Amino acid sequence: MQTLPVQQTAIQFIPKTEPLGTQVLVVGGGVGGTAAALQAARRGARTVLVGEFPCLGGMLTAAGVSAPDGNELAAFQTGLWGAFLRELQQRQPQDFDRAWVSFFTFDPRIGAEIFADWVQALPNLTWIWGQVPREVYRTGDRITGVRFDDYRINADIVLDGTELGDVLALGEIPHRWGWDWQTAWNEPSAPTSPNELSDRYPVQALTWVVLLRDFGKDAIAPEIPPPPTDKPDRFTGALEGYTPQKFLSYGRLSEDLYMLNWPTQGNDYGEGLDRLVGSAAQRKQLLQEACWHSQSFARFVQTQVGRRYGLAEGVFPHSNAGDTFATVPSAFALHPYYRESRRLVGIETVREQDILPVCGGKTASLNLNSIAIGNYMNDRHYPGYHLPLKPKSTRWGGRTTGTPFTLPYGCLVPASIDGLLVCEKNISVSHIANGATRLQPVVMNVGQAAGMAAALCVELGTQPRDLPVERLQQALLEEPTAPAALVPLFDSLPEHKDWLHWQRYFSIDPEKYPNSGEIDRDLPRTGDRIATTHFCGIFQRNGWQDYTLKLLGNQGGRTWQLVTLQPDIDKQLQTYISGTAIAGWGWFNEAGNWLRVDGIGG
């Protein structure tokens, strides 16, 4: 395996001097844009996907953050997100659960291969890369097309899937950038006025991910060279409290690849972030600084963990921040991990209150117009600062997870512009709530919903604002290859025979939705998983949803934290008392010191 796979489909038949026409145009090949294009094409719409980079998947692949957060529970692994996880399990079964930041880490090249294979299987989907949007065409209040470096493409529906909401800016579509004060929506964690934190960080910090490789026990990796701005003192204390192996295993992607995306005294970069929406020269300068910052951090890490580890050259098909399409492979991602974008002013805006648990419950309130679900905790990245937030976590499956929430269709639809949908971090969301909605699984869910909506608009000859949300919800639930959940239910899996019934039931009447997020009925036993191991041990209950297991026999007597992603196993674990001997099968994660239980008994 060499570098990230590059699109090979010939496009020379497309005349660059003449405008092209399509039904759906997706601008941006990141997580949301790729999902949107796939879903629109699978629904039957003639679709063109245009992106800047030579691989698809954005945060998950090109940006190197191949350690997704959120929607990790089995009940929330639906739609294209669930299909992506299942394909990863087939292609990288032995290295799927080896880090402690995520249950799912993978070689970014494998993720990119999956997206490329899916796209190339659709004859009505054309993928063009190496292009950035330069101009947005509109007639009155309707977007009609986009001009790129070499193409002009007209479309019935345009989707903005860019990392920074560039179509919103080019089309002069109302949008927000940066903080919202409490006067906007009375969010409990929003500041009342500008302060030192908001002045320094208008948006969350970005990170230019770099990958390290384990060269082997007795090997000496090449020394990581210093960048022009090498300042190792910035990283003092980054590894404090961690052994070298514990630090590295935070983002272990495969047998020998390690992701550096470290928030504490690490490679988060937030200096002068307004330059992201300034001139092209300003943005380029910022990105070069961020790339050098990560190079300096990687060099610092090498001095701490030893020369067994060095840059993982050969993963990404370019050399540095200033030369996007260079052919020299690199250990640096194709582009930064952007945590925040320009944000649409939409028909509906997702606020902090919409992602927090209801009083006495484990879920947020269910939105009648739900088109996607998420559950990540509200994560903020402001280097050197801590912003206290209202808690949105819950205990489930022996561990802490995030309160599940729903996103409404209106957050994808401009308040005053037709012909456009958004499908990335650029949805209509507050700065505070963005900390929970920006993650890879949620954005993939949003992209799938936006793509389905675009295809339905083409079918019905309507504008996005006039699309009946019930039609969209029905299409998502009944999607033949990747049905997507609209209602977060901890104990309902897509393979359960009554899954569709309960999804429809609560979608139609959200007032009946239980704030426990559970239907509370007998569940079928979960089937075996790839790469699992049998175990036997003594169960110990340490508290609510807090369990350990001391192994018996030839498994060494070691004590492991017990966790699960499966609803039937969660119910079983709740019934055991301390001292019970249990046996089953699961996966031992050395990095996180957890035993992920996939089955009990047998």
XYZ file of C-alpha atoms in Angstrom:
602
model
C 0.000 0.000 0.000
C 1.446 3.379 -0.980
C -0.091 6.795 -0.473
C -3.721 7.722 -0.103
C -5.552 6.568 -3.248
C -5.978 9.186 -5.942
C -9.029 9.319 -8.191
C -8.243 7.665 -11.518
C -11.522 8.204 -13.394
C -10.808 10.004 -16.647
C -12.625 13.322 -16.993
C -10.969 14.601 -20.144
C -14.280 14.224 -22.006
C -15.706 17.141 -20.007
C -15.244 20.356 -22.028
C -13.606 22.892 -19.734
C -14.653 25.853 -21.880
C -18.398 25.146 -21.750
C -20.729 25.244 -18.740
C -21.695 21.830 -17.454
C -25.133 20.939 -16.217
C -26.099 18.506 -13.484
C -28.958 17.912 -11.107
C -26.921 17.963 -7.889
C -23.552 19.680 -7.422
C -21.599 18.993 -4.226
C -18.710 21.371 -3.543
C -16.123 19.811 -1.237
C -14.981 16.200 -0.861
C -14.824 16.022 2.921
C -16.885 13.790 5.201
C -20.167 15.628 4.634
C -19.670 16.330 0.943
C -18.701 12.751 0.152
C -21.692 11.379 2.070
C -24.014 13.854 0.366
C -22.775 12.980 -3.124
C -23.031 9.246 -2.447
C -26.577 9.507 -1.142
C -27.804 11.830 -3.885
C -26.391 9.492 -6.551
C -27.705 6.351 -4.858
C -31.153 7.940 -4.874
C -30.790 8.383 -8.640
C -29.829 12.030 -9.069
C -27.182 12.931 -11.619
C -24.461 14.219 -9.320
C -21.095 15.953 -9.632
C -18.711 16.061 -6.675
C -15.917 18.630 -6.931
C -13.145 18.825 -4.362
C -9.714 20.263 -3.819
C -7.860 17.158 -2.723
C -6.984 13.892 -4.466
C -8.805 11.716 -1.949
C -12.209 11.772 -0.321
C -13.245 11.780 3.315
C -11.919 15.039 4.748
C -11.548 14.756 8.532
C -11.552 10.962 8.421
C -8.841 10.583 5.785
C -7.233 13.606 4.115
C -6.967 15.486 7.430
C -5.589 12.390 9.146
C -8.074 12.280 12.044
C -8.764 8.591 11.507
C -9.958 8.238 15.096
C -13.621 9.282 14.963
C -15.470 10.472 18.053
C -19.137 10.001 18.891
C -21.909 7.733 17.611
C -19.848 4.822 18.865
C -22.706 2.860 20.447
C -24.102 0.098 18.256
C -27.558 1.700 18.184
C -26.089 4.883 16.698
C -24.007 3.135 14.014
C -26.592 3.660 11.277
C -26.721 5.154 7.806
C -23.521 5.730 5.870
C -21.620 6.038 9.150
C -22.591 2.504 10.137
C -21.849 1.205 6.635
C -18.406 2.813 6.774
C -17.633 1.149 10.121
C -18.708 -2.262 8.862
C -16.511 -1.903 5.791
C -13.576 -0.878 7.974
C -14.103 -3.970 10.116
C -13.753 -6.096 6.995
C -10.666 -4.343 5.645
C -8.750 -3.765 8.901
C -10.160 -6.235 11.459
C -7.061 -6.728 13.611
C -6.308 -3.050 14.243
C -9.773 -1.577 14.625
C -9.737 -1.015 18.425
C -6.185 -0.322 19.643
C -6.210 3.341 20.768
C -7.704 4.979 23.845
C -9.175 8.067 22.196
C -11.655 6.105 20.062
C -13.121 2.635 19.597
C -12.450 2.902 15.862
C -9.017 3.862 14.577
C -7.709 2.991 11.138
C -5.097 3.642 8.499
C -6.409 6.712 6.614
C -5.499 5.079 3.303
C -8.041 2.328 3.958
C -10.760 4.873 4.699
C -9.963 6.732 1.486
C -10.079 3.474 -0.480
C -13.577 2.785 0.833
C -14.889 6.181 -0.257
C -13.192 5.901 -3.654
C -14.667 2.432 -4.210
C -18.143 3.613 -3.278
C -17.961 6.646 -5.552
C -16.575 4.739 -8.525
C -19.378 2.172 -8.252
C -21.966 4.836 -9.162
C -22.166 5.642 -12.904
C -24.287 8.757 -12.261
C -21.670 10.276 -9.930
C -18.726 12.211 -11.391
C -15.831 13.109 -9.093
C -13.469 15.932 -10.067
C -10.562 16.907 -7.825
C -7.947 19.656 -7.885
C -10.566 22.408 -8.066
C -11.638 25.102 -5.616
C -14.741 27.312 -5.931
C -14.033 30.804 -7.272
C -17.487 32.258 -7.909
C -21.078 31.382 -7.051
C -23.806 32.107 -9.584
C -27.218 33.205 -8.431
C -30.361 34.579 -9.958
C -32.062 36.753 -7.396
C -32.291 34.675 -4.232
C -31.537 31.355 -5.919
C -28.109 29.735 -6.286
C -27.703 28.312 -9.799
C -24.099 27.152 -10.095
C -20.437 27.500 -9.210
C -17.316 28.451 -11.160
C -14.124 26.582 -10.329
C -10.586 27.007 -11.639
C -11.304 25.018 -14.798
C -15.053 24.401 -14.828
C -18.360 26.185 -14.592
C -21.112 23.872 -13.364
C -24.805 24.714 -13.215
C -27.081 22.635 -11.019
C -30.642 22.343 -9.781
C -29.350 22.046 -6.216
C -25.901 23.063 -4.907
C -24.487 21.706 -1.653
C -21.734 23.464 0.291
C -19.505 20.715 1.678
C -16.339 22.822 1.965
C -14.308 22.707 5.155
C -14.770 26.422 5.875
C -18.128 27.236 4.254
C -16.493 28.890 1.244
C -19.632 28.692 -0.908
C -21.520 30.654 1.754
C -18.971 33.452 1.527
C -18.677 33.471 -2.267
C -22.453 33.472 -2.683
C -22.948 36.191 -0.054
C -25.292 33.827 1.769
C -26.008 34.985 5.336
C -23.725 33.187 7.759
C -22.003 33.530 11.109
C -18.373 33.321 12.161
C -17.175 33.065 15.725
C -18.868 33.496 19.077
C -22.496 34.091 19.942
C -23.337 35.977 23.131
C -26.016 34.995 25.606
C -28.368 37.584 24.175
C -28.618 35.527 20.985
C -30.217 32.337 22.350
C -29.736 32.438 26.126
C -27.335 29.496 26.002
C -26.192 28.620 29.542
C -22.484 28.383 28.641
C -22.272 31.341 26.242
C -20.425 34.461 27.454
C -22.407 37.613 28.007
C -19.935 39.752 26.057
C -16.502 39.624 24.404
C -13.679 38.612 26.717
C -10.024 37.606 26.643
C -10.849 34.090 25.411
C -13.183 35.128 22.598
C -10.808 37.898 21.510
C -7.899 35.474 21.188
C -9.823 32.556 19.688
C -12.712 33.618 17.430
C -13.240 29.921 16.621
C -11.848 26.652 17.934
C -8.222 25.866 17.185
C -7.308 23.802 14.140
C -4.761 20.978 14.135
C -2.432 19.933 11.349
C -2.212 16.204 12.004
C 1.099 14.415 11.514
C 1.613 10.646 11.628
C 4.502 8.815 13.263
C 5.648 5.316 12.388
C 7.127 2.650 14.626
C 10.307 1.651 12.788
C 10.862 -1.376 15.014
C 12.408 -2.262 18.353
C 16.036 -2.104 17.244
C 15.649 0.478 14.466
C 16.705 4.120 14.456
C 14.272 6.344 12.595
C 15.476 9.399 10.677
C 15.683 12.500 12.838
C 12.704 14.787 12.341
C 14.164 18.064 11.034
C 13.289 21.357 12.734
C 10.978 23.768 10.923
C 11.979 27.419 10.487
C 9.950 28.256 13.620
C 11.042 25.435 15.936
C 10.077 26.337 19.532
C 10.136 23.156 21.641
C 9.496 25.088 24.876
C 5.858 25.482 23.737
C 5.354 21.775 24.365
C 6.810 21.514 27.856
C 4.540 19.267 29.887
C 2.732 17.755 26.910
C 3.611 14.195 27.955
C 3.498 14.793 31.685
C 1.858 11.853 33.440
C 2.167 9.540 30.426
C 4.674 6.878 29.561
C 5.891 7.123 25.958
C 3.763 4.119 24.952
C 0.659 5.419 26.747
C 1.049 8.781 25.013
C 1.514 7.241 21.571
C -1.343 4.778 21.968
C -3.767 7.685 22.358
C -4.054 7.786 18.569
C -2.720 4.427 17.411
C -4.206 3.993 13.943
C -2.831 0.587 12.969
C -0.003 -1.799 13.781
C 2.691 0.826 13.168
C 0.967 4.211 12.629
C 0.370 6.812 15.348
C -1.677 9.999 14.979
C -0.448 13.205 16.613
C -3.574 15.233 17.368
C -2.771 16.176 20.941
C -4.713 18.949 22.706
C -2.624 19.605 25.852
C 0.521 21.619 25.059
C 0.399 19.842 21.698
C -0.229 20.643 18.049
C -3.520 22.498 18.292
C -2.924 25.885 16.623
C -5.014 28.992 17.175
C -2.942 32.063 16.381
C -4.816 34.657 14.334
C -7.648 32.353 13.249
C -9.565 35.177 11.571
C -7.043 34.753 8.766
C -8.967 31.613 7.766
C -11.685 33.865 6.380
C -9.349 36.625 5.221
C -7.430 36.821 1.967
C -5.946 33.788 0.240
C -2.479 34.960 1.256
C -3.511 35.294 4.890
C -5.016 31.820 4.951
C -1.932 30.319 3.340
C 0.326 32.025 5.876
C -1.754 30.674 8.771
C -1.719 27.154 7.377
C 2.047 27.235 6.895
C 2.456 28.286 10.519
C 0.155 25.469 11.672
C 2.070 22.915 9.644
C 5.419 24.067 11.046
C 3.910 24.020 14.545
C 3.023 20.341 14.077
C 6.463 19.585 12.658
C 8.017 21.186 15.721
C 5.725 19.123 17.972
C 6.581 15.904 16.142
C 10.282 16.674 16.603
C 9.685 17.329 20.311
C 7.778 14.046 20.666
C 10.605 12.134 19.014
C 13.027 13.496 21.618
C 10.676 12.247 24.352
C 9.716 8.790 23.040
C 12.957 7.873 21.288
C 14.270 7.393 17.768
C 12.359 4.133 17.316
C 9.596 6.467 16.109
C 9.814 8.823 13.148
C 7.718 10.445 10.464
C 5.415 8.050 8.618
C 6.526 9.113 5.152
C 4.463 7.651 2.340
C 0.931 8.074 3.686
C -0.181 11.413 2.217
C 0.532 12.341 -1.430
C 2.154 15.734 -0.919
C 5.121 17.317 0.814
C 4.081 20.456 2.707
C 1.396 23.027 3.412
C 2.411 25.308 0.605
C 2.228 22.714 -2.165
C -1.051 20.843 -1.966
C -0.522 18.555 -4.925
C 3.202 17.828 -4.674
C 4.058 14.256 -5.568
C 6.546 13.655 -2.727
C 4.773 11.583 -0.047
C 4.552 12.995 3.442
C 3.600 12.181 7.003
C 1.608 15.420 7.190
C -2.096 15.420 6.401
C -3.334 16.958 3.163
C -5.054 19.745 5.068
C -5.684 20.719 8.702
C -8.408 19.384 10.927
C -10.755 22.361 11.006
C -13.003 22.266 14.048
C -15.138 25.222 13.087
C -16.380 26.851 9.906
C -18.492 29.701 8.726
C -21.972 28.717 9.890
C -25.152 29.143 7.891
C -27.991 31.348 9.049
C -30.634 28.691 8.580
C -34.349 28.180 9.010
C -33.510 26.568 12.367
C -30.414 26.985 14.524
C -29.061 24.262 16.795
C -28.337 25.783 20.206
C -26.646 24.456 23.318
C -30.067 23.744 24.870
C -30.829 21.392 21.961
C -27.908 19.084 22.744
C -28.225 18.959 26.556
C -30.132 16.253 28.469
C -33.674 17.016 29.487
C -34.265 17.322 33.213
C -33.968 13.870 34.778
C -33.257 12.173 31.441
C -30.384 10.678 29.457
C -31.270 12.269 26.108
C -31.871 15.706 24.668
C -35.374 16.627 23.591
C -36.411 15.006 20.314
C -36.871 17.404 17.401
C -39.941 16.717 15.258
C -37.923 17.536 12.125
C -34.973 15.274 13.001
C -32.798 14.144 10.087
C -29.630 13.051 11.909
C -28.445 12.048 15.360
C -25.283 12.596 17.376
C -24.136 11.985 20.929
C -20.673 13.443 21.352
C -19.803 15.412 24.488
C -19.300 19.149 23.968
C -15.564 19.314 23.245
C -13.729 22.640 23.040
C -10.189 23.444 21.848
C -8.816 26.812 22.992
C -5.092 26.296 23.731
C -4.277 27.506 27.227
C -7.887 28.194 28.181
C -10.700 26.198 29.767
C -14.313 27.138 29.080
C -16.740 25.655 31.653
C -19.706 24.069 29.890
C -22.985 22.595 31.000
C -22.388 18.817 31.241
C -23.894 16.637 28.530
C -22.546 13.220 29.412
C -24.195 10.052 30.647
C -23.081 6.639 31.826
C -23.897 3.724 29.533
C -22.234 0.422 28.742
C -19.796 0.659 31.626
C -18.370 4.017 30.593
C -19.112 7.682 30.007
C -20.626 8.645 26.680
C -22.438 11.710 25.381
C -26.090 12.631 25.623
C -27.755 11.735 22.313
C -29.355 14.602 20.412
C -31.071 15.225 17.083
C -30.455 17.743 14.311
C -33.409 19.300 12.458
C -33.721 19.587 8.696
C -33.969 23.369 9.006
C -30.312 23.668 10.052
C -29.323 22.590 6.517
C -31.567 25.100 4.733
C -30.746 28.818 4.298
C -33.240 31.193 5.847
C -33.496 33.336 2.719
C -31.755 31.602 -0.230
C -33.015 28.848 -2.549
C -31.102 26.250 -4.542
C -28.652 25.502 -1.710
C -28.120 23.096 1.174
C -25.146 22.788 3.528
C -23.617 19.473 4.584
C -20.488 20.053 6.691
C -19.571 21.904 9.887
C -21.245 24.875 8.196
C -24.762 23.943 9.356
C -26.844 26.499 11.226
C -25.449 25.943 14.720
C -24.219 28.132 17.538
C -20.540 28.413 18.384
C -21.114 26.562 21.664
C -23.186 23.708 20.184
C -20.653 23.297 17.370
C -18.424 21.531 19.890
C -20.786 18.525 19.752
C -21.987 18.698 16.131
C -18.588 19.017 14.394
C -17.467 15.398 14.774
C -16.987 12.970 11.885
C -19.995 10.634 12.448
C -22.441 13.516 12.919
C -21.159 15.306 9.827
C -21.474 12.080 7.825
C -25.074 11.733 9.010
C -25.746 15.359 8.058
C -24.186 14.796 4.630
C -26.357 11.771 3.977
C -29.481 13.724 4.916
C -28.475 16.685 2.734
C -27.768 14.418 -0.239
C -31.103 12.676 0.149
C -32.865 16.037 0.430
C -31.174 17.307 -2.736
C -32.195 14.213 -4.695
C -35.778 14.486 -3.443
C -35.902 18.143 -4.465
C -34.891 17.074 -7.977
C -37.510 14.302 -8.011
C -40.310 16.566 -6.786
C -39.234 19.702 -8.637
C -39.174 21.710 -5.418
C -36.852 23.928 -3.427
C -35.229 22.707 -0.207
C -37.379 24.972 1.969
C -40.539 23.476 0.449
C -39.490 19.833 0.756
C -41.854 17.997 3.138
C -39.621 16.812 5.960
C -41.767 13.689 6.331
C -40.725 12.608 2.817
C -37.077 13.098 3.718
C -37.409 11.195 6.989
C -39.159 8.300 5.269
C -36.484 8.139 2.566
C -33.672 8.068 5.144
C -35.317 5.353 7.231
C -36.025 3.205 4.179
C -32.747 3.804 2.297
C -31.979 0.384 0.764
C -28.233 0.196 1.433
C -27.730 2.349 4.542
C -30.925 3.182 6.472
C -30.282 6.072 8.856
C -31.768 6.493 12.324
C -33.625 9.700 13.147
C -34.457 8.868 16.754
C -31.696 7.978 19.255
C -32.700 4.788 21.066
C -29.974 3.110 23.111
C -31.627 -0.313 22.887
C -32.770 -0.490 19.269
C -30.482 -1.755 16.496
C -31.185 -1.585 12.746
C -31.092 -5.392 12.594
C -33.912 -5.666 15.133
C -37.179 -6.525 13.414
C -39.024 -3.658 15.110
C -36.371 -0.963 14.519
C -38.253 0.744 11.692
C -41.506 0.640 13.656
C -40.038 2.491 16.639
C -38.190 4.992 14.457
C -41.430 5.882 12.685
C -43.464 5.824 15.896
C -41.393 8.443 17.711
C -40.742 10.494 14.567
C -44.472 10.947 14.159
C -45.171 11.559 17.837
C -42.031 12.851 19.608
C -44.071 13.636 22.732
C -44.071 9.887 23.461
C -40.294 9.623 23.206
C -38.900 8.341 26.530
C -36.295 10.635 28.092
C -34.366 7.491 29.053
C -33.790 6.862 25.341
C -34.792 3.244 25.867
C -37.890 1.254 24.913
C -37.230 -1.179 27.785
C -38.036 -4.566 26.341
C -36.296 -7.892 25.837
C -33.505 -7.744 23.305
C -32.145 -10.407 20.996
C -28.623 -11.622 21.660
C -25.861 -9.801 19.806
C -23.972 -11.840 17.227
C -20.220 -12.447 17.255
C -17.849 -9.696 16.111
C -14.670 -9.776 14.061
C -11.387 -10.424 15.916
C -12.887 -11.253 19.336
C -11.408 -13.398 22.112
C -13.090 -15.585 24.719
C -12.702 -14.614 28.372
C -13.652 -15.842 31.846
C -13.416 -13.881 35.085
C -14.934 -12.497 38.272
C -17.247 -9.519 37.865
C -16.947 -6.490 40.147
C -19.506 -3.663 40.358
C -17.751 -0.427 41.344
C -20.724 1.882 40.854
C -23.485 2.728 38.422
C -22.321 1.709 34.939
C -18.818 1.086 36.297
C -17.581 -2.506 36.101
C -14.323 -4.453 36.152
C -13.411 -8.090 35.517
C -10.549 -10.048 37.061
C -9.542 -12.736 34.617
C -9.248 -16.355 35.644
C -7.067 -19.251 34.529
C -4.444 -18.896 31.847
C -5.498 -15.294 31.038
C -3.245 -14.054 33.799
C -5.385 -12.707 36.646
C -5.321 -9.166 35.278
C -8.194 -6.765 36.014
C -9.840 -4.969 33.100
C -12.457 -2.250 32.807
C -15.613 -3.748 31.271
C -17.288 -1.746 28.503
C -19.737 -2.541 25.738
C -21.335 -0.899 22.726
C -24.172 -3.450 22.520
C -27.567 -2.815 24.189
C -28.256 -6.428 25.171
C -24.846 -6.685 26.874
C -25.477 -3.395 28.681
C -28.683 -4.816 30.130
C -26.920 -8.005 31.196
C -24.101 -6.164 32.951
C -26.639 -4.182 34.969
C -28.013 -7.412 36.481
C -24.767 -8.897 37.843
C -23.645 -8.590 41.441
C -20.027 -8.418 42.548
C -18.341 -11.805 42.745
C -20.281 -13.328 39.847
C -18.228 -15.484 37.495
C -18.971 -14.610 33.871
C -17.628 -15.815 30.537
C -18.030 -14.505 27.043
C -16.175 -13.003 24.133
C -14.835 -9.563 23.374
C -11.768 -7.513 22.519
C -8.899 -6.587 24.859
C -7.679 -3.041 24.277
C -4.247 -2.670 25.904
C -4.125 1.081 25.259
C -7.355 1.837 27.097
C -7.120 -1.100 29.534
C -10.661 -2.046 28.616
C -12.344 -5.266 27.636
C -15.036 -4.488 25.076
C -17.649 -7.164 25.698
C -19.429 -8.385 22.566
C -21.196 -11.372 24.080
C -21.754 -13.134 27.410
C -22.284 -16.867 27.851
C -21.677 -19.680 25.419
